[in-house]
Amino acid sequence: MMLKKTICPYDCPASCGLLAETDGDRIYRMIGDPDHPATRGVICAKVRGYVKSLYHRERLLRPMKRNGRKGSGEFVPISWEEAADLIALRFGCIIKKEGPQAILPAVYSGVMSDIQRFCGHAFFNYMGASELVMSLCSSAKGEGYAQVMGKTPSLDPGELRDSDCVLVWGCNAAATRIHSMADLVNGKKQGKKIILIDTYENPTARVADEVVLIRPGTDGALALSLMQVLVEEGLADMLFLEEETVGAGELIGTLGDYTPERTEKITGIPAGRVRKLARAYAAAQAPSVLLGSGLSRHRNGAMAVRLITILPAFVGAWKYRGGGICGCMVSGGEVFRMDLIRRPDFRETPGRKININQLASALAGDIQGSPIKGLYVYGLNPANTVSNQKKLLEGLAREDLFTVVHERFMTDTARYADVLLPAAFSVEQSDVYRSYGYFTAGYAEKIVEPAGECKSNWDTFRLLAGAMGYRNSYFEKTEAEMVQKVLREAGSFLRERPADEWERIQGGGSISFPEADHQIYRTKSGKIEIVNREAEIPVPMYLQAEEDGYPLHLVSGPSVHTLNSTFGERADLRARRGVMSLLVHPEDAEMRNIRDGERVLCFNDLAEVEFQAEVTVRVKKGTVIAEGVYDIAHSLNGLTVNALHHERLSDCGAATTLNDNTVDIRPAGAAVDIPN
Ligand SMILES: Nc1nc2c(c(=O)[nH]1)N[C@H]1C(S)=C(S)[C@@H](COP(=O)(O)OP(=O)(O)OC[C@H]3O[C@@H](n4cnc5c(=O)[nH]c(N)nc54)[C@H](O)[C@@H]3O)O[C@H]1N2
Ligand SMILES: Nc1nc2c(c(=O)[nH]1)N[C@H]1C(S)=C(S)[C@@H](COP(=O)(O)OP(=O)(O)OC[C@H]3O[C@@H](n4cnc5c(=O)[nH]c(N)nc54)[C@H](O)[C@@H]3O)O[C@H]1N2
Ligand SMILES: [Mo]
């Protein structure tokens, strides 16, 4: 038995270092790698049970083709050759009749390692297919931050240990940042101040000294109000603002509109709390913000992030180790050369862009140009994770749509496939990794052969390229050759690392980059850009959260026990997560005759979705919370929370606005038992 280094492939900020206990044929156990430079052996319960997923009896093991009504989940096994020929034939016909733009690849974050995630881009660039705009997660956050800080990396999470006051702002660290959660627990023991600002008392609240509940979508107003108090009470670092920022005076001139009394009406936070919060923030030596992504998933999300990003400058927080903002951008340069993997040069003409958040409408034909006739889904489970679920399922059910799904399990999307291909797990494939929350990168070599007839994304696209007749040396490389090429021709950031680290990465493992100096502002002006003349709105301001008719704001938060739709196969985790619930404030429940534990219908103009009500003061009056992504088999009425999400996009970054929807609720009548 040996322990082999590998890296967690899932969509989390850490890219945890793992050790797989193996005899070379089988993996017996997965533990944390104590030598990983950032995660140091700490891993989550989900991945500690990696082997349960890897050898799950419901894993897809061979290619199949549909043998029943679309969506019925009825399939018959076929060989890989038959599958590849069938796909090449059907795609070939579509291309001939409608052109390649009638084919849409759909990928997101099921696997986060670079080659497996992005090699399909090369295949579809070669084809000339439509292009998916991948903005299902935090592109509004990225834009909002960059408008102020440019390419300046935000704090390495390790630096939070040196902060004496952490505003955990719209972040459920207990679920999404377990290493920072450990630092928060320690920080609290040392008497540091930890304040959670969120739409509900999420599981991270247990480490907070104080929880500030805010009305969804109004964080920008809170940030401005904090700045207003800092200036009014003489707590702002005027010297820092003058020397290190652009446009502070112009913004300060607008702050009169954001007194705590005025913003109380917007945010629902009592004026006195805002004053107290501003004073605590200013009193700290090195105050930090740990910023989540939830608050950026609103129609004003990029602007909210922009305003929060400006706040640390008002107390000169960046001057101090541990001071500033964490959770926005890491890495100061190119680690691996993405162009080697994605091959934009393969494309002769620009592809038609289809935003992932509008996939439902695109499949329904609400797009410019030829209708989508071919869909290839991999590393994405849109039936459960994309907005407007009802319409999306109708689109997937179209008999004239030829759908290929490359998956590890029979997901709600896989059920709609015409051809269903079995995907490998991360330990069954080789790849390079970059973390998006820490300054680390690594390489993990295949440890065991794929189960059954499963194939990695790389091997699958290689096979399909052959069947399509694509002649290019790119498609001839083995996975191992491709990994070596990407390592050999790494980006400058990695190539500049010392020889011993370079060897370490080559041998399989992760390295960390030095923390960036956050007093060097990588913006055009070299300063923090409070006013940004190149932005559509140069002087930042609160963009009013838009109303759309229903009395309750719906927020979809992450579950501690699962990760997006990943791990849905695991009965142990499903049991811990429990039934699909909606957190409702007691007053909102009472006025609708809803009691704790009862079934409710949550509805808006898009759909009616059934939940079990959890009546609790953990949520603010006027807001309802749905944690986690459920599959349809474990829903209560055949739909999940994404059926209530509109396709609208954020102000910048064309991102999801999944937390920006309104609903109402009513009792749902008799309950039916749902198996867990
Ligand atoms: N209600 C609600 N919706 C959400 C969110 C939420 O919090 N609540 N979060 C949103 C966010 S932030 C994100 S990033 C998205 C994520 O949405 P998705 O990208 O859909 O992510 P997952 O559901 O984790 O994974 C998708 C699928 O990838 C498959 N997969 C894993 N590895 C591989 C592989 O190597 N090859 C292939 N072919 N397939 C693989 C998995 O089996 C899984 O079914 O969801 C968004 N949607
Ligand atoms: N266990 C687990 N881990 C995960 C995931 C998961 O689903 N489960 N998801 C993974 C993914 S894809 C990502 S992107 C990352 C980050 O995952 P995210 O889904 O971005 O989660 P967080 O950043 O922790 O932030 C979510 C918090 O934002 C809050 N929020 C929503 N709207 C608002 C608002 O208007 N104002 C304020 N103040 N708060 C608001 C929610 O109540 C919630 O507590 O985590 C990854 N890790
Ligand atoms: Mo995400």
mmCIF file of C-alpha atoms in Angstrom, residues 63 78-89 419 421 453 455 463-464 466-467:
data_model
loop_
_atom_site.group_PDB
_atom_site.id
_atom_site.type_symbol
_atom_site.label_atom_id
_atom_site.label_comp_id
_atom_site.label_asym_id
_atom_site.label_seq_id
_atom_site.Cartn_x
_atom_site.Cartn_y
_atom_site.Cartn_z
ATOM 1 C CA PRO A 63 -21.458 4.486 -23.140
ATOM 2 C CA ILE A 78 -23.194 0.711 -26.882
ATOM 3 C CA SER A 79 -19.458 0.609 -27.548
ATOM 4 C CA TRP A 80 -17.271 3.734 -27.549
ATOM 5 C CA GLU A 81 -16.774 3.279 -31.309
ATOM 6 C CA GLU A 82 -20.512 3.201 -31.912
ATOM 7 C CA ALA A 83 -20.968 6.222 -29.669
ATOM 8 C CA ALA A 84 -18.239 8.197 -31.431
ATOM 9 C CA ASP A 85 -19.591 7.281 -34.879
ATOM 10 C CA LEU A 86 -23.124 8.222 -33.888
ATOM 11 C CA ILE A 87 -22.009 11.586 -32.488
ATOM 12 C CA ALA A 88 -19.860 12.305 -35.568
ATOM 13 C CA LEU A 89 -22.756 11.396 -37.862
ATOM 14 C CA VAL A 419 -25.807 9.601 -26.136
ATOM 15 C CA LEU A 421 -20.749 8.870 -22.115
ATOM 16 C CA GLU A 453 -15.138 2.002 -19.748
ATOM 17 C CA LYS A 455 -12.848 8.064 -20.131
ATOM 18 C CA LEU A 463 -11.656 9.985 -29.804
ATOM 19 C CA LEU A 464 -14.375 12.305 -31.079
ATOM 20 C CA GLY A 466 -10.774 11.172 -34.773
ATOM 21 C CA ALA A 467 -14.369 10.274 -35.615
#
